[in-house]
Amino acid sequence: MSSEHAPTSPAYDPARIRHAHFRSLVTDPADAATHIRDGDTVAISGFASAGTPKAFAPALADRIRAVRAGGGTMAVNLLTGASVANECEQILAEVDGIALRMPYQSEPTARRKINAGEMDYVDVHLSHVAQQVWMGYYGDVDVAVVEVAAVTEDGRLVPAMSVGNNKTWLEVADKVILEVNSWVPLGVEGMHDVYYGTALPPSRRPIQLTRADERIGQEYLEVDPAKVVAVVPTDQRDSESSLTEPDAVSQAIAGHVLDFFAHEVKRGRLPADSLLPLQAGIGNVANAVLAGLDAGPYSDLTCYSEVIQDSMLRLIKEGKVAHASATALALSAAGLSELVENFDLYKKHVTLRPQEISNHPELVRRLGAIAMNGMLEADVYGNVNSTHIGGTRIMNGIGGSGDFTRNGYVSMFLSPSTAKGGTVSSIVPMVPHVDHTEHDVQVIVTEHGLADLRKTSPRKRSRLVVESCADPAFRPLLHDYLDRAEARPDAGNTPHILEEAFSFHTRLAETGTMLG
Amino acid sequence: MSSEHAPTSPAYDPARIRHAHFRSLVTDPADAATHIRDGDTVAISGFASAGTPKAFAPALADRIRAVRAGGGTMAVNLLTGASVANECEQILAEVDGIALRMPYQSEPTARRKINAGEMDYVDVHLSHVAQQVWMGYYGDVDVAVVEVAAVTEDGRLVPAMSVGNNKTWLEVADKVILEVNSWVPLGVEGMHDVYYGTALPPSRRPIQLTRADERIGQEYLEVDPAKVVAVVPTDQRDSESSLTEPDAVSQAIAGHVLDFFAHEVKRGRLPADSLLPLQAGIGNVANAVLAGLDAGPYSDLTCYSEVIQDSMLRLIKEGKVAHASATALALSAAGLSELVENFDLYKKHVTLRPQEISNHPELVRRLGAIAMNGMLEADVYGNVNSTHIGGTRIMNGIGGSGDFTRNGYVSMFLSPSTAKGGTVSSIVPMVPHVDHTEHDVQVIVTEHGLADLRKTSPRKRSRLVVESCADPAFRPLLHDYLDRAEARPDAGNTPHILEEAFSFHTRLAETGTMLG
């Protein structure tokens, strides 16, 4: 489809493309994909399930197949906000279209390629991505593909359901492809706060944000029209985040977290009505904890996080959460419907920012975020493995958990105490991959209890973690390990038996269970 | 000695105590020590070798012995800036006077007690200490013992050779003991910038510092005179940091670092004359790297670090470094003499700040510090062990290395490739304790070369680390491990053989060498 035919696309909506130059660039996905060459570094929009370009991946996959059919080679380096819609990740991984992937993924096909050594994966703190790309660590960015809700009369862009790194992609890319998605409610205009004050050192200045509901930027993304090579109309709904209803385990975890908040309020360490801004990672447990806040005595909560999940919408609707700041709306099908149906309500209480700002160490530290993230496993000394199953096979990536854990006010990790029907313990003698060190992890929570590791030396911490968090079936094994480690001559500050430190993991690999 | 006799102390200098109320509190160390009770939490001044109270530890040790001789019990929780003068740490550890120690130590007797499980040690990021104590994580602080250079006419305090956590200690303690040290040159007045704008969330505001040479605070520490219970005159010189002259290995490491800087300048990633503010950990290697900058083409360097070592004085004197910001002067005997003899010169180019500010994530990120820290060992995937020998025995602590590594612009770890006469490799298959994760470590340097881990996936990173940094004697062992790990079915994103991951360490324990 050449540009003069574009308005025949069923997704084309002139109210979404209000600028003549951009209208002249309207084309179909296949045509847009011809701008992408073998070896390009392609930066796309998308953070969790929100804001991934809808037409890009299928069109690029078609192009890759066509190039290969003609005897050519074709693969790209793919940069994103975080994970993107599974459909996008999968279709490109299936055609071996991704040579290098950065900074986060959570899709089975890509994961398999990465673990097979067939795709390079660089797992980067989400707050570091923009500066690293700006500084050229990833070479030139050839093409940015960014989903937006609309192009305004003056050529500015209304962001869609996530902001992610879109500001940076539009700035650094040589060419820009826009997807204008008419599914995104037009009412989204004004919900974003895009801060244009970041810079590279030595030119950095203070970022003046002091509250989750403050605005320090503008409602629109900017783009140099001369760089835009294609505008593709789409009308597909955002991908869905899968969520299950809170079960007994996640409700028990939520209960311990709520008790901890009450305890901290009582000690004068957290404000009684509002606590401090909440950050919660993606997933069922975090969703359950937030849902549990519904029952708490709070009336003026805020959220300063990466993503807004379903439970946050409910807290907003019920007046528990006054404001939620994030970089993306990662909702289930029901959550998406709820959002779209009551858009005016949510727009008042939600601000979406670039991930450079939502995860910025300066702001996370200043606001004093309460960091609540999931984990694969923790060890008895409080080191956390968030990324590598068995120490070798990547699950997803570190995402923003490090940004919040390191710089937040209280750093909590939440997990069921077991997995795989009770055969895998999430509390182990030593984690075989460390994403968050004992220096950063302050609180560990499972359905059995909460271990407050603040002001604890390693030898005290280990017993606390076992007694508070480990499943009772694993406690004797863990205590036995610690007893014998502590009894060794020169046992040290952090007693271990290196020959046995991974015995839980090797037993699992050999026998299918960590139980002895 | 009662207060009316105090002026007979040889260290007493009325020019140092210019306020009548404080003069009335002058007493001897033994009398001051009576304010400290069993179980107290005592927060003292001192950061590295600078600014530790001189009279406090011997007097407290005497008191502890006396109390015990009378059948009583006596020990305290000891909070400091970082390490303190070895004499102080040692004398208190020898009498088992410390129940809990926070946040950093580097003294052999204390280390032995900690590793024997006889002293609780809480190893905390230095930028986190003030907020954690303010928030009550360590309970009430009963007594602060702070060395100062003088008390002014209006009752303010001239800080000594380090600031550390002194502002916080003076604010939070119930009682304050001041040591007024007349060895500290009076010219030190004005060299400090004590920022009084920090707060706990939700009341935190942006910290407006944008350059290493900017001032945002005041020259003096404040204290509520009603809390001061004793003023002890002293006249002892600061402790000395031991430093050796740069040897061939540390000079080779410095050479690789200088090449890296030149490469980054060429790529437009670092300003040509000034680079970005340098942070260098304490020790011979860091000192050698800084000394090596002397030969570089730089004319306007700055330093934003914890400590100023000898080599920094030389760079200042030779006009290479325009300004150095830190929280302490940690100098050798020769360095101390040089400083005192040319105090007016150094005062113009040095600013000492609270460690809350020198290590603040907001400022480290904004200024874009080049973080250069030592390590015990790194693994092939870029995880760094800074603290635990063999994974169990604490050496010193994490100190500020995490503050700078996580939030700095480029994060580098430097070490000789071997220790113990070549029998111990500082590059190992897996580190048995992680202080800095693969997500945070960007560059590893030994005398053999520099591994730039940016934009590398784990499988590429591992070979780069081995080939660039490992001692040639260990490379075959490391490659063999990686070959076999990568050949395993489902080897994963980060191939390891858990049963053998610590084979270097267990071999060392069994045979006295990591060599096969």
Coordinates of N, CA, C and O in Angstrom, one line a residue, chain A residues 389-513:
Chain A
I389 N 17.1 -19.6 37.0 CA 16.7 -20.9 37.5 C 17.9 -21.8 37.6 O 18.6 -22.0 36.6
G390 N 18.1 -22.3 38.8 CA 19.3 -23.2 38.9 C 20.6 -22.5 38.7 O 21.7 -23.1 38.5
G391 N 20.6 -21.2 38.7 CA 21.8 -20.4 38.5 C 22.2 -20.3 37.1 O 23.2 -19.5 36.8
T392 N 21.6 -21.0 36.2 CA 22.1 -21.0 34.8 C 21.0 -20.5 33.7 O 21.3 -19.8 32.8
R393 N 19.8 -20.9 34.0 CA 18.7 -20.7 32.9 C 17.9 -19.4 33.3 O 17.3 -19.3 34.3
I394 N 18.0 -18.4 32.4 CA 17.4 -17.2 32.6 C 15.9 -17.4 32.6 O 15.3 -18.1 31.8
M395 N 15.2 -16.7 33.6 CA 13.7 -16.7 33.5 C 13.3 -15.5 32.8 O 12.9 -15.5 31.6
N396 N 13.3 -14.3 33.4 CA 13.0 -13.1 32.7 C 14.2 -12.2 32.7 O 15.0 -12.2 31.8
G397 N 14.4 -11.4 33.8 CA 15.5 -10.5 33.9 C 15.3 -9.7 35.1 O 14.3 -9.8 35.9
I398 N 16.3 -8.8 35.4 CA 16.2 -8.0 36.7 C 15.2 -6.9 36.6 O 14.7 -6.5 37.6
G399 N 15.0 -6.4 35.4 CA 14.0 -5.3 35.3 C 14.3 -4.1 36.1 O 15.5 -3.7 36.2
G400 N 13.3 -3.6 36.8 CA 13.5 -2.5 37.7 C 13.7 -2.8 39.1 O 13.8 -1.9 40.0
S401 N 13.7 -4.1 39.4 CA 13.8 -4.5 40.8 C 15.0 -3.9 41.5 O 14.9 -3.5 42.7
G402 N 16.1 -3.9 40.8 CA 17.3 -3.3 41.4 C 17.2 -1.8 41.6 O 17.7 -1.3 42.6
D403 N 16.6 -1.1 40.7 CA 16.4 0.3 40.9 C 15.7 0.7 42.1 O 16.1 1.6 42.9
F404 N 14.7 -0.1 42.4 CA 13.9 0.2 43.6 C 14.5 -0.4 44.9 O 14.5 0.2 45.9
T405 N 15.0 -1.6 44.7 CA 15.6 -2.2 45.9 C 16.8 -1.4 46.5 O 16.9 -1.2 47.7
R406 N 17.6 -1.0 45.6 CA 18.9 -0.3 46.1 C 18.6 1.0 46.6 O 19.2 1.4 47.6
N407 N 17.7 1.7 46.0 CA 17.5 3.1 46.4 C 16.2 3.4 47.2 O 16.0 4.5 47.7
G408 N 15.4 2.4 47.3 CA 14.1 2.6 48.1 C 14.3 2.7 49.6 O 15.4 2.6 50.1
Y409 N 13.2 2.9 50.3 CA 13.3 3.2 51.7 C 13.3 1.9 52.5 O 14.1 1.7 53.4
V410 N 12.5 1.0 52.1 CA 12.5 -0.4 52.6 C 12.4 -1.3 51.4 O 11.6 -1.1 50.5
S411 N 13.3 -2.3 51.4 CA 13.4 -3.2 50.3 C 12.9 -4.6 50.7 O 13.5 -5.3 51.5
M412 N 11.8 -5.0 50.1 CA 11.1 -6.3 50.5 C 11.1 -7.2 49.3 O 10.8 -6.8 48.1
F413 N 11.3 -8.5 49.5 CA 11.1 -9.6 48.5 C 10.1 -10.6 49.0 O 10.1 -11.0 50.1
L414 N 9.2 -10.9 48.1 CA 8.0 -11.7 48.4 C 7.9 -12.9 47.5 O 8.2 -12.8 46.3
S415 N 7.6 -14.0 48.1 CA 7.5 -15.3 47.3 C 6.8 -16.3 48.1 O 7.0 -16.4 49.3
P416 N 6.0 -17.2 47.4 CA 5.6 -18.4 48.1 C 6.9 -19.2 48.6 O 7.9 -19.1 47.9
S417 N 6.8 -19.9 49.7 CA 8.0 -20.6 50.2 C 8.4 -21.8 49.4 O 9.5 -22.3 49.5
T418 N 7.5 -22.3 48.6 CA 7.8 -23.5 47.8 C 7.2 -23.3 46.4 O 6.3 -22.5 46.2
A419 N 7.7 -24.1 45.5 CA 7.2 -24.2 44.1 C 7.1 -25.7 43.8 O 7.6 -26.5 44.5
K420 N 6.6 -26.0 42.6 CA 6.5 -27.3 42.1 C 6.0 -28.3 43.1 O 6.6 -29.3 43.5
G421 N 4.8 -28.0 43.7 CA 4.1 -28.9 44.6 C 4.9 -29.2 45.8 O 4.8 -30.3 46.4
G422 N 5.7 -28.2 46.3 CA 6.4 -28.4 47.5 C 7.8 -29.0 47.4 O 8.5 -29.2 48.4
T423 N 8.2 -29.3 46.2 CA 9.5 -30.0 46.1 C 10.6 -29.0 45.9 O 11.8 -29.4 46.0
V424 N 10.3 -27.8 45.6 CA 11.3 -26.7 45.5 C 11.2 -25.7 46.5 O 10.1 -25.1 46.7
S425 N 12.2 -25.4 47.3 CA 12.2 -24.4 48.4 C 12.6 -23.1 47.8 O 13.6 -23.0 47.1
S426 N 11.9 -22.0 48.1 CA 12.4 -20.7 47.7 C 13.4 -20.1 48.8 O 13.9 -19.0 48.6
I427 N 13.7 -20.9 49.8 CA 14.7 -20.5 50.8 C 15.8 -21.6 50.7 O 15.5 -22.8 50.9
V428 N 17.0 -21.2 50.3 CA 18.1 -22.2 50.0 C 19.3 -21.8 50.8 O 19.4 -20.7 51.2
P429 N 20.3 -22.8 50.9 CA 21.5 -22.4 51.6 C 22.3 -21.2 51.0 O 22.7 -20.3 51.6
M430 N 22.4 -21.3 49.7 CA 23.1 -20.3 48.9 C 22.4 -20.2 47.6 O 22.2 -21.2 46.9
V431 N 22.1 -18.9 47.1 CA 21.5 -18.8 45.8 C 22.7 -18.9 44.7 O 23.7 -18.3 44.9
P432 N 22.4 -19.6 43.6 CA 23.5 -19.8 42.6 C 23.6 -18.6 41.6 O 24.4 -18.7 40.7
H433 N 22.7 -17.6 41.8 CA 22.9 -16.4 41.1 C 22.3 -15.3 42.0 O 21.3 -15.4 42.5
V434 N 23.1 -14.2 42.1 CA 22.7 -13.1 42.9 C 22.3 -11.9 42.1 O 23.1 -11.4 41.3
D435 N 21.1 -11.4 42.3 CA 20.7 -10.2 41.6 C 20.5 -9.1 42.6 O 20.6 -7.9 42.3
H436 N 20.3 -9.4 43.9 CA 20.2 -8.4 45.0 C 21.0 -9.0 46.1 O 20.7 -10.1 46.6
T437 N 21.9 -8.2 46.6 CA 22.8 -8.8 47.6 C 22.3 -8.6 49.0 O 21.3 -7.8 49.3
E438 N 22.9 -9.3 50.0 CA 22.5 -9.2 51.4 C 22.5 -7.7 51.9 O 21.9 -7.4 52.9
H439 N 23.3 -6.9 51.2 CA 23.4 -5.5 51.7 C 22.1 -4.7 51.3 O 21.9 -3.6 51.8
D440 N 21.4 -5.2 50.3 CA 20.2 -4.5 49.8 C 18.9 -5.1 50.2 O 17.9 -4.4 50.1
V441 N 18.9 -6.3 50.6 CA 17.6 -7.0 50.9 C 17.3 -6.8 52.4 O 18.0 -7.3 53.3
Q442 N 16.2 -6.1 52.7 CA 15.9 -5.8 54.1 C 14.8 -6.7 54.7 O 14.8 -6.9 55.9
V443 N 13.9 -7.2 53.9 CA 12.8 -7.9 54.4 C 12.5 -9.0 53.4 O 12.4 -8.8 52.2
I444 N 12.3 -10.3 53.9 CA 11.9 -11.4 53.0 C 10.5 -11.9 53.6 O 10.4 -12.1 54.8
V445 N 9.6 -12.2 52.7 CA 8.3 -12.6 53.1 C 7.8 -13.8 52.3 O 7.9 -13.8 51.1
T446 N 7.4 -14.8 53.0 CA 6.7 -15.9 52.4 C 5.3 -16.1 53.1 O 5.0 -15.3 54.0
E447 N 4.6 -17.1 52.7 CA 3.3 -17.2 53.4 C 3.4 -17.6 54.9 O 2.5 -17.4 55.7
H448 N 4.6 -18.1 55.2 CA 4.9 -18.5 56.6 C 5.2 -17.4 57.5 O 5.0 -17.5 58.7
G449 N 5.7 -16.3 57.0 CA 6.1 -15.2 57.8 C 7.0 -14.2 57.2 O 7.3 -14.3 56.0
L450 N 7.5 -13.3 58.0 CA 8.3 -12.2 57.5 C 9.6 -12.1 58.3 O 9.5 -12.1 59.5
A451 N 10.7 -12.1 57.6 CA 12.0 -11.9 58.2 C 12.5 -10.5 58.0 O 12.7 -10.1 56.9
D452 N 12.6 -9.8 59.1 CA 13.1 -8.4 59.1 C 14.6 -8.4 59.3 O 15.1 -8.7 60.4
L453 N 15.4 -8.2 58.2 CA 16.8 -8.4 58.3 C 17.6 -7.2 58.7 O 18.8 -7.2 58.7
R454 N 16.9 -6.1 58.9 CA 17.6 -4.9 59.3 C 18.3 -5.1 60.6 O 17.8 -5.7 61.5
K455 N 19.5 -4.5 60.7 CA 20.3 -4.6 62.0 C 20.6 -6.0 62.3 O 20.7 -6.3 63.5
T456 N 20.7 -6.9 61.4 CA 21.1 -8.3 61.8 C 22.4 -8.6 61.2 O 22.7 -8.3 60.0
S457 N 23.2 -9.3 61.9 CA 24.5 -9.9 61.4 C 24.1 -11.2 60.7 O 23.1 -11.8 60.9
P458 N 25.0 -11.6 59.8 CA 24.7 -12.8 59.0 C 24.3 -14.0 59.8 O 23.3 -14.7 59.5
R459 N 25.0 -14.3 60.9 CA 24.7 -15.5 61.7 C 23.3 -15.4 62.4 O 22.6 -16.4 62.6
K460 N 22.8 -14.2 62.7 CA 21.5 -14.1 63.2 C 20.4 -14.1 62.1 O 19.3 -14.6 62.3
R461 N 20.8 -13.5 61.0 CA 19.9 -13.4 59.9 C 19.5 -14.8 59.4 O 18.3 -15.1 59.1
S462 N 20.5 -15.7 59.3 CA 20.2 -17.0 58.7 C 19.1 -17.8 59.5 O 18.2 -18.3 58.9
R463 N 19.2 -17.7 60.8 CA 18.2 -18.5 61.5 C 16.8 -17.8 61.4 O 15.8 -18.5 61.4
L464 N 16.8 -16.5 61.4 CA 15.6 -15.8 61.2 C 14.9 -16.1 59.9 O 13.7 -16.3 59.9
V465 N 15.7 -16.1 58.9 CA 15.1 -16.4 57.6 C 14.5 -17.8 57.6 O 13.4 -18.1 57.1
V466 N 15.2 -18.8 58.1 CA 14.7 -20.2 58.1 C 13.5 -20.3 58.9 O 12.5 -20.8 58.5
E467 N 13.5 -19.7 60.1 CA 12.3 -19.9 61.0 C 11.1 -19.1 60.6 O 10.0 -19.5 60.8
S468 N 11.4 -17.9 59.9 CA 10.2 -17.1 59.5 C 9.7 -17.4 58.2 O 8.5 -17.3 57.9
C469 N 10.5 -17.8 57.3 CA 10.1 -17.9 55.9 C 10.2 -19.3 55.2 O 9.4 -19.5 54.3
A470 N 11.1 -20.1 55.7 CA 11.2 -21.4 55.0 C 10.0 -22.3 55.2 O 9.3 -22.2 56.3
D471 N 9.6 -23.1 54.3 CA 8.6 -24.1 54.5 C 9.0 -25.1 55.6 O 10.2 -25.5 55.6
P472 N 8.2 -25.5 56.5 CA 8.6 -26.4 57.6 C 9.3 -27.6 57.1 O 10.2 -28.2 57.8
A473 N 8.9 -28.1 56.0 CA 9.5 -29.3 55.4 C 11.0 -29.1 55.2 O 11.8 -30.1 55.2
F474 N 11.4 -27.9 54.9 CA 12.8 -27.7 54.6 C 13.6 -27.1 55.7 O 14.9 -27.0 55.7
R475 N 13.0 -26.8 56.8 CA 13.7 -26.2 57.9 C 14.8 -27.1 58.6 O 15.9 -26.6 58.8
P476 N 14.5 -28.4 58.8 CA 15.5 -29.2 59.4 C 16.8 -29.3 58.5 O 17.9 -29.2 58.9
L477 N 16.6 -29.4 57.2 CA 17.7 -29.4 56.2 C 18.5 -28.1 56.3 O 19.8 -28.1 56.3
L478 N 17.8 -27.0 56.4 CA 18.5 -25.7 56.4 C 19.3 -25.5 57.7 O 20.4 -25.1 57.8
H479 N 18.6 -25.9 58.8 CA 19.3 -25.7 60.1 C 20.5 -26.7 60.2 O 21.5 -26.3 60.8
D480 N 20.3 -27.9 59.7 CA 21.5 -28.8 59.7 C 22.6 -28.2 58.9 O 23.8 -28.3 59.4
Y481 N 22.4 -27.7 57.8 CA 23.4 -27.0 57.0 C 24.1 -25.9 57.8 O 25.3 -25.9 57.9
L482 N 23.3 -25.1 58.4 CA 23.9 -24.0 59.2 C 24.6 -24.5 60.4 O 25.7 -24.0 60.8
D483 N 24.1 -25.5 61.1 CA 24.8 -26.1 62.3 C 26.2 -26.5 61.9 O 27.1 -26.2 62.6
R484 N 26.2 -27.2 60.8 CA 27.5 -27.8 60.4 C 28.4 -26.7 59.9 O 29.6 -26.7 60.1
A485 N 27.9 -25.7 59.2 CA 28.7 -24.6 58.7 C 29.3 -23.8 59.8 O 30.5 -23.5 59.8
E486 N 28.5 -23.6 60.8 CA 28.9 -22.8 62.0 C 29.9 -23.5 62.8 O 30.7 -22.9 63.6
A487 N 29.9 -24.8 62.8 CA 30.7 -25.7 63.6 C 32.1 -25.8 63.0 O 33.0 -26.3 63.7
R488 N 32.3 -25.4 61.8 CA 33.6 -25.6 61.2 C 34.6 -24.6 61.8 O 34.3 -23.5 62.2
P489 N 35.9 -25.1 61.8 CA 36.9 -24.2 62.3 C 37.0 -22.9 61.4 O 36.8 -23.1 60.2
D490 N 37.1 -21.8 62.0 CA 37.2 -20.6 61.1 C 35.9 -20.4 60.3 O 36.0 -20.1 59.1
A491 N 34.8 -20.6 60.9 CA 33.5 -20.6 60.1 C 33.2 -19.2 59.5 O 32.6 -19.1 58.5
G492 N 33.7 -18.2 60.2 CA 33.6 -16.9 59.6 C 32.3 -16.1 59.8 O 31.4 -16.6 60.5
N493 N 32.3 -15.0 59.3 CA 31.1 -14.1 59.4 C 29.9 -14.6 58.8 O 28.8 -14.4 59.3
T494 N 30.1 -15.4 57.7 CA 28.9 -15.9 56.9 C 29.2 -17.4 56.7 O 29.7 -17.8 55.6
P495 N 28.9 -18.2 57.7 CA 29.3 -19.6 57.6 C 28.6 -20.3 56.4 O 27.4 -20.2 56.2
H496 N 29.5 -21.0 55.7 CA 29.0 -21.8 54.5 C 29.9 -23.1 54.4 O 31.0 -23.1 54.9
I497 N 29.4 -24.1 53.8 CA 30.2 -25.2 53.4 C 30.1 -25.2 51.9 O 29.2 -25.6 51.2
L498 N 31.2 -24.7 51.2 CA 31.2 -24.5 49.8 C 30.8 -25.8 49.0 O 30.2 -25.7 48.0
E499 N 31.3 -26.9 49.5 CA 31.1 -28.2 48.8 C 29.6 -28.5 48.8 O 29.1 -29.3 48.0
E500 N 28.8 -28.0 49.7 CA 27.4 -28.4 49.8 C 26.5 -27.2 49.6 O 25.2 -27.3 49.7
A501 N 27.0 -26.0 49.3 CA 26.2 -24.8 49.3 C 25.0 -24.9 48.3 O 24.0 -24.3 48.5
F502 N 25.3 -25.7 47.2 CA 24.2 -25.8 46.2 C 23.6 -27.2 46.2 O 23.0 -27.7 45.2
S503 N 23.6 -27.9 47.4 CA 23.1 -29.2 47.5 C 21.6 -29.3 47.2 O 21.1 -30.2 46.6
F504 N 20.9 -28.2 47.6 CA 19.4 -28.2 47.2 C 19.2 -28.3 45.7 O 18.4 -28.9 45.2
H505 N 20.1 -27.5 45.0 CA 19.9 -27.4 43.6 C 20.4 -28.6 42.8 O 19.8 -29.1 41.9
T506 N 21.5 -29.2 43.3 CA 22.0 -30.4 42.6 C 21.0 -31.6 42.9 O 20.8 -32.4 42.1
R507 N 20.5 -31.6 44.1 CA 19.5 -32.7 44.5 C 18.3 -32.6 43.6 O 17.8 -33.6 43.1
L508 N 17.8 -31.4 43.4 CA 16.7 -31.1 42.5 C 17.0 -31.6 41.1 O 16.1 -32.3 40.5
A509 N 18.2 -31.3 40.6 CA 18.5 -31.7 39.2 C 18.6 -33.2 39.1 O 18.2 -33.8 38.1
E510 N 19.1 -33.9 40.2 CA 19.3 -35.3 40.1 C 18.0 -36.1 40.5 O 17.8 -37.2 39.8
T511 N 17.3 -35.6 41.4 CA 16.1 -36.4 41.9 C 14.8 -35.8 41.7 O 13.8 -36.4 42.0
G512 N 14.8 -34.6 41.2 CA 13.5 -34.0 40.9 C 12.9 -33.3 42.2 O 11.8 -32.8 42.1
T513 N 13.6 -33.3 43.3 CA 13.1 -32.6 44.5 C 14.3 -32.1 45.3 O 15.3 -32.7 45.3

